[in-house]
Amino acid sequence: FENDAARRADIAIRGTANLKNALLDVEFLKRRSGSLGIYLHSGFEKAALALFEDLRPRLRAGYAIRVTGHSLGAAEAIILGMLLRSEGFALELVVASAPPKVTDSEGWARFGDLPLIRIAGPYDPIPFLPPRGLVYGKDPYIQGGRLLMILDGKSFTVQEGSFFDDYPDAVKQAVADGRHFDLKDHAILT
């Protein structure tokens, strides 16, 4: 969506909607990105690169760009933001709703200044994925930046990205609080 009066382009990316998308979700091995020079979740990068190549000729010089997405779309939005920033586009904001992890500590060190807002609920299991220790014990996937956590009612809090790093510890805490992680907490409407 382009807003000529504001000289802004808004890009919204949906989450997993079909088998092809689900296959990108599970293509979790890290691969060094030829475009960004960091390790990325290979399935998410594949989707974000295809979107970037489609969008690049349509983006107008001098327009600020805002990107948003949910779940798989949030992962794509983060990587698309990295690509836009590295290509010199005027990236204003990335809003990632319930994003899975896309890179490791090296990637976040390089893109720590990405104008990123992550939003998630405290009992959404997807931001824990790919889980710590799955294949990458030494340099695992991590969440980057701060997190706006939506709580019950009208409440929210700001958490460090590390909140979603260790699923087993989080499950222990949730059980101690009488709660549990559930995929229904990942739904946009929830």
XYZ file of C-alpha atoms in Angstrom:
190
model
C 0.000 0.000 0.000
C 1.462 3.358 -0.990
C 0.474 6.647 0.585
C 1.629 9.357 -1.804
C 0.646 12.202 0.537
C 2.808 10.765 3.339
C 5.456 9.462 0.886
C 5.291 6.084 2.595
C 4.900 2.442 1.579
C 3.353 -0.063 3.986
C 3.990 -3.770 3.434
C 1.975 -6.453 5.282
C 2.939 -10.135 5.151
C 0.594 -12.926 6.222
C 1.641 -15.951 8.223
C 1.606 -19.628 7.318
C -1.455 -20.360 5.194
C -0.660 -23.516 3.218
C 1.656 -26.517 2.880
C 4.232 -24.572 0.850
C 4.470 -22.046 3.701
C 4.699 -24.816 6.306
C 7.624 -26.345 4.425
C 9.446 -22.994 4.647
C 8.787 -22.975 8.411
C 10.504 -26.341 8.898
C 13.457 -25.555 6.601
C 15.278 -24.324 9.707
C 18.953 -25.027 9.000
C 21.078 -21.886 9.186
C 22.755 -20.750 6.008
C 25.099 -17.810 5.530
C 23.171 -15.281 3.517
C 24.922 -14.138 0.354
C 22.951 -10.889 0.565
C 23.447 -10.038 4.230
C 26.587 -11.926 5.279
C 24.960 -13.395 8.401
C 23.468 -16.779 9.222
C 19.708 -16.970 8.685
C 16.929 -19.553 8.911
C 17.108 -20.838 5.329
C 13.347 -21.203 4.776
C 12.556 -17.721 6.067
C 15.369 -16.206 4.017
C 14.108 -17.957 0.878
C 10.647 -16.450 1.340
C 11.990 -12.979 2.229
C 14.350 -12.911 -0.775
C 11.517 -13.820 -3.159
C 9.403 -11.023 -1.681
C 12.300 -8.545 -1.833
C 12.996 -9.327 -5.494
C 9.300 -8.835 -6.274
C 9.084 -5.561 -4.327
C 12.404 -3.948 -5.246
C 11.361 -2.571 -8.660
C 8.074 -1.280 -7.192
C 9.548 0.682 -4.292
C 9.679 4.398 -4.903
C 12.733 6.501 -4.135
C 12.276 8.807 -1.164
C 9.383 6.851 0.337
C 9.668 5.646 3.931
C 8.940 1.940 4.262
C 7.081 0.171 7.071
C 6.841 -3.617 7.153
C 4.631 -5.810 9.315
C 3.841 -9.505 9.519
C 2.587 -12.303 11.744
C 4.356 -15.617 12.423
C 6.063 -16.706 9.173
C 5.167 -13.237 7.872
C 6.894 -11.694 10.909
C 10.062 -13.678 10.194
C 9.910 -12.530 6.572
C 9.280 -8.940 7.702
C 12.403 -8.965 9.895
C 14.612 -10.334 7.122
C 12.989 -8.037 4.545
C 13.795 -5.141 6.883
C 17.421 -6.278 7.010
C 17.522 -6.487 3.201
C 15.915 -3.076 2.758
C 18.319 -1.510 5.271
C 21.363 -3.117 3.612
C 20.253 -1.844 0.180
C 19.873 1.730 1.451
C 16.066 1.962 1.401
C 14.426 4.309 3.934
C 13.213 1.674 6.374
C 11.093 3.374 9.024
C 9.725 0.457 11.033
C 9.330 -3.322 11.226
C 6.480 -4.663 13.382
C 6.775 -8.414 13.898
C 3.841 -10.140 15.580
C 4.760 -13.476 17.216
C 7.927 -14.009 15.169
C 9.909 -17.219 15.279
C 13.689 -16.796 15.529
C 15.478 -15.828 12.290
C 19.179 -15.504 13.166
C 21.806 -15.906 15.874
C 23.873 -13.549 18.042
C 26.151 -12.586 15.126
C 23.126 -11.602 13.029
C 21.612 -9.520 15.826
C 24.967 -7.859 16.503
C 25.005 -6.704 12.887
C 21.313 -5.697 12.748
C 20.733 -4.685 16.364
C 19.770 -1.187 15.224
C 16.955 -2.456 12.998
C 13.849 -0.354 13.831
C 12.043 -3.450 15.079
C 9.101 -3.886 17.418
C 8.344 -7.506 18.302
C 4.902 -8.243 19.751
C 3.863 -11.536 21.356
C 1.760 -13.074 24.075
C 3.526 -14.762 27.016
C 2.123 -18.245 26.282
C 2.675 -18.322 22.517
C 5.065 -21.206 21.729
C 6.093 -20.039 18.215
C 8.628 -17.355 19.306
C 10.648 -20.190 20.915
C 11.229 -21.781 17.495
C 13.653 -23.004 16.332
C 14.349 -24.208 19.866
C 17.650 -23.628 21.611
C 19.908 -26.675 21.384
C 18.237 -28.018 18.209
C 21.331 -28.619 16.053
C 22.985 -25.344 17.124
C 24.153 -25.766 20.708
C 27.121 -23.369 20.419
C 25.489 -20.494 18.530
C 21.718 -21.038 18.612
C 18.977 -18.968 17.091
C 17.950 -16.133 19.396
C 15.350 -13.381 19.368
C 16.698 -9.883 18.846
C 15.679 -6.608 20.348
C 13.015 -5.840 22.862
C 9.591 -7.357 23.040
C 6.214 -5.753 23.668
C 4.389 -8.536 25.492
C 0.605 -8.410 25.406
C -0.844 -9.621 28.710
C -4.420 -10.288 29.795
C -6.941 -7.472 29.409
C -5.396 -4.136 28.474
C -2.044 -4.859 30.135
C 1.334 -5.156 28.488
C 4.992 -5.166 29.474
C 8.352 -4.763 27.762
C 10.706 -7.744 27.950
C 14.190 -8.488 26.696
C 14.377 -10.735 23.631
C 15.870 -13.508 25.733
C 12.399 -14.192 27.207
C 11.808 -16.655 24.356
C 15.259 -18.281 24.363
C 14.795 -21.346 26.567
C 11.554 -23.299 26.137
C 12.125 -25.866 28.944
C 12.732 -23.114 31.531
C 9.718 -21.162 30.269
C 7.488 -24.263 30.523
C 8.617 -24.803 34.127
C 7.749 -21.187 34.955
C 4.380 -21.387 33.155
C 3.432 -24.594 35.004
C 4.467 -22.985 38.302
C 2.095 -20.110 37.431
C -0.720 -22.556 36.604
C -0.510 -21.766 32.849
C 0.659 -23.574 29.713
C 1.841 -22.793 26.197
C -0.795 -23.344 23.529
C -0.936 -22.773 19.761
C -4.274 -20.988 20.178
C -2.256 -18.220 21.885
C -0.458 -17.765 18.555
C -3.595 -16.843 16.616
C -3.878 -13.184 15.627
C -7.321 -12.870 17.186
C -6.097 -14.291 20.495
